Coordinates of C-alpha atoms in Angstrom, one line a residue:
G121 CA -22.3 -5.9 -22.7
T122 CA -20.1 -4.5 -20.1
G123 CA -18.2 -7.9 -19.8
G124 CA -16.5 -7.2 -23.2
F125 CA -15.6 -3.7 -22.1
W126 CA -13.8 -5.1 -19.0
L127 CA -12.0 -7.7 -21.0
F128 CA -10.9 -5.1 -23.5
L129 CA -9.8 -2.7 -20.7
G130 CA -8.0 -5.5 -18.8
R131 CA -6.1 -6.7 -21.9
S132 CA -5.3 -3.2 -23.0
A133 CA -4.0 -2.3 -19.6
G134 CA -2.0 -5.5 -19.4
M135 CA -0.4 -4.9 -22.8
A136 CA 0.3 -1.3 -21.8
T137 CA 2.0 -2.4 -18.6
V138 CA 4.2 -4.9 -20.5
F139 CA 5.2 -2.1 -22.8
L140 CA 6.1 0.2 -19.9
I141 CA 8.0 -2.6 -18.1
V142 CA 10.0 -3.4 -21.2
A143 CA 10.7 0.3 -21.9
F144 CA 11.8 0.8 -18.2
L145 CA 14.1 -2.2 -18.5
A146 CA 15.5 -1.1 -21.8
K147 CA 16.6 2.2 -20.4
R148 CA 18.0 0.8 -17.1
L149 CA 19.8 -2.3 -18.3
A150 CA 22.9 -2.8 -20.3
P151 CA 22.4 -4.6 -23.7
L152 CA 23.6 -8.0 -22.3
E153 CA 21.4 -7.7 -19.2
F154 CA 18.4 -6.7 -21.3
A155 CA 19.0 -9.7 -23.6
S156 CA 19.1 -11.9 -20.5
Y157 CA 15.8 -10.4 -19.4
I158 CA 14.2 -11.3 -22.8
A159 CA 15.6 -14.9 -22.5
V160 CA 14.2 -15.2 -19.0
A161 CA 10.8 -13.7 -19.9
S162 CA 10.5 -16.1 -22.8
L163 CA 11.3 -19.1 -20.5
V164 CA 8.9 -17.8 -17.8
T165 CA 6.1 -17.6 -20.4
L166 CA 6.8 -21.1 -21.6
L167 CA 7.0 -22.5 -18.0
G168 CA 3.9 -20.5 -17.0
V169 CA 1.9 -22.3 -19.7
V170 CA 3.3 -25.7 -18.6
G171 CA 2.5 -24.7 -15.0
M172 CA -1.2 -24.4 -15.9
L173 CA -1.4 -27.9 -17.3
G174 CA -4.5 -26.9 -19.3
L175 CA -6.4 -26.3 -16.1
N176 CA -7.2 -22.7 -17.1
S177 CA -9.2 -23.8 -20.1
Y178 CA -10.9 -26.7 -18.3
V179 CA -11.9 -24.6 -15.3
C180 CA -13.5 -21.9 -17.4
R181 CA -15.6 -24.3 -19.5
R182 CA -16.6 -26.6 -16.6
I183 CA -17.6 -23.9 -14.1
S184 CA -19.6 -22.1 -16.8
A185 CA -21.4 -25.3 -17.7
L186 CA -22.2 -26.0 -14.1
I187 CA -23.6 -22.5 -13.6
A188 CA -25.7 -22.8 -16.8
V189 CA -27.6 -25.7 -15.2
S190 CA -27.8 -24.0 -11.8
Q191 CA -25.3 -26.3 -10.0
H192 CA -23.8 -23.4 -8.1
A193 CA -22.5 -25.5 -5.2
E194 CA -20.7 -27.9 -7.6
A195 CA -19.2 -24.9 -9.4
A196 CA -17.9 -23.4 -6.1
A197 CA -16.5 -26.8 -5.1
L198 CA -14.8 -27.2 -8.5
A199 CA -13.3 -23.7 -8.2
Q200 CA -11.9 -24.5 -4.8
H201 CA -10.4 -27.8 -6.0
I202 CA -8.9 -26.2 -9.1
T203 CA -7.5 -23.4 -7.1
L204 CA -5.7 -25.8 -4.8
L205 CA -4.6 -28.1 -7.7
G206 CA -3.5 -25.1 -9.7
G207 CA -1.5 -23.7 -6.9
L208 CA 0.2 -27.1 -6.4
V209 CA 1.0 -27.4 -10.1
A210 CA 2.3 -23.9 -10.4
A211 CA 4.4 -24.4 -7.3
T212 CA 5.8 -27.7 -8.6
T213 CA 6.7 -26.0 -11.9
S214 CA 8.4 -23.1 -10.2
I215 CA 10.3 -25.4 -7.8
G216 CA 11.3 -27.5 -10.7
F217 CA 12.7 -24.4 -12.3
L218 CA 14.8 -23.7 -9.2
F219 CA 16.4 -27.1 -9.4
A220 CA 17.0 -26.9 -13.2
S221 CA 18.1 -23.3 -13.3
P222 CA 21.9 -23.9 -12.9
Y223 CA 21.7 -26.4 -15.9
L224 CA 19.5 -24.1 -18.0
A225 CA 21.9 -21.2 -17.2
M226 CA 24.8 -23.1 -18.5
W227 CA 23.0 -24.5 -21.6
L228 CA 21.5 -21.1 -22.6
E229 CA 24.7 -19.2 -21.5
C230 CA 22.6 -16.9 -19.4
P231 CA 24.0 -16.6 -15.9
A232 CA 21.0 -14.5 -14.8
L233 CA 18.9 -17.7 -14.8
A234 CA 20.9 -19.1 -12.0
E235 CA 21.7 -15.8 -10.2
Q236 CA 18.1 -14.8 -10.0
A237 CA 16.5 -18.2 -9.8
A238 CA 14.3 -17.5 -6.7
W239 CA 12.8 -14.3 -8.3
I240 CA 12.3 -16.1 -11.6
S241 CA 10.6 -19.0 -9.8
A242 CA 8.3 -16.6 -8.1
W243 CA 7.4 -15.0 -11.4
I244 CA 6.6 -18.4 -12.9
F245 CA 4.3 -19.2 -10.0
M246 CA 2.5 -15.9 -10.2
L247 CA 2.0 -16.1 -13.9
A248 CA 0.6 -19.7 -13.9
F249 CA -1.5 -19.2 -10.8
S250 CA -3.0 -15.8 -11.8
Q251 CA -4.0 -17.3 -15.1
I252 CA -5.8 -20.2 -13.4
I253 CA -7.6 -17.8 -11.0
A254 CA -8.5 -15.5 -13.9
E255 CA -10.1 -18.3 -15.9
T256 CA -12.1 -19.3 -12.7
F257 CA -13.4 -15.7 -12.7
R258 CA -14.2 -16.0 -16.4
G259 CA -16.1 -19.2 -15.8
I260 CA -18.4 -17.4 -13.3
H261 CA -18.8 -14.6 -15.8
N262 CA -16.8 -12.0 -13.7
L263 CA -15.0 -10.6 -16.7
F264 CA -13.7 -7.6 -14.8
A265 CA -11.7 -9.7 -12.4
A266 CA -10.6 -12.1 -15.3
G267 CA -9.4 -9.1 -17.4
M268 CA -7.5 -7.5 -14.6
L269 CA -5.7 -10.8 -13.5
A270 CA -4.8 -12.2 -16.9
G271 CA -5.2 -11.3 -20.5
V272 CA -3.2 -11.9 -23.7
S273 CA 0.0 -10.7 -22.1
G274 CA -1.0 -10.8 -18.5
G275 CA -3.6 -8.6 -16.9
L276 CA -2.9 -5.3 -15.2
L277 CA -2.7 -6.8 -11.7
A278 CA -0.5 -9.6 -12.8
N279 CA 1.9 -7.2 -14.6
A280 CA 1.8 -4.8 -11.6
Q281 CA 2.9 -7.7 -9.4
F282 CA 5.7 -8.5 -11.8
F283 CA 6.8 -4.9 -11.8
V284 CA 6.9 -4.8 -8.0
L285 CA 9.0 -8.0 -8.2
L286 CA 11.4 -6.3 -10.6
L287 CA 11.7 -3.3 -8.3
L288 CA 12.4 -5.5 -5.3
L289 CA 15.0 -7.4 -7.3
S290 CA 16.7 -4.2 -8.3
Y291 CA 16.7 -3.0 -4.7
F292 CA 18.2 -6.2 -3.3
H293 CA 20.7 -6.4 -6.2
R294 CA 22.0 -3.0 -5.2
L295 CA 22.4 -4.2 -1.5
N296 CA 24.8 -7.0 -2.6

């Protein structure tokens, strides 16, 4: 049905925005800066997965099962609890990164990790939290919202948030 179309569109748009972001950065950044971006993006992806703690899979299956047996109030309550818990876990992961960033920067020989720790931390939070929210939408069969928020490489809205974050970072970096 149309759900598959929206998932396809969301994932395609997500991948296209990742391509455009990487192309934009490849043109704007020096080779060492671009390599730092790739290292940071890989770390963010890893920590984003850690920041979800498997809640994304659980919430989708559980909410869908509750709706299948017409327990809508329980599904809504679970969605609220998972959103709160997911936000706390995502925040804890991103704050943990803030504290660990100086050590990671030294270990990986990537000063950008420490220099831009606050921005990277925000990126980790957005990635983990948007995935949890997207899976909540998928559980209630709102595939349009799920596809826009998160897909294979992030949904269109999640990647657009990241691009705005990059533009802000670029702007504030020029001010210093």
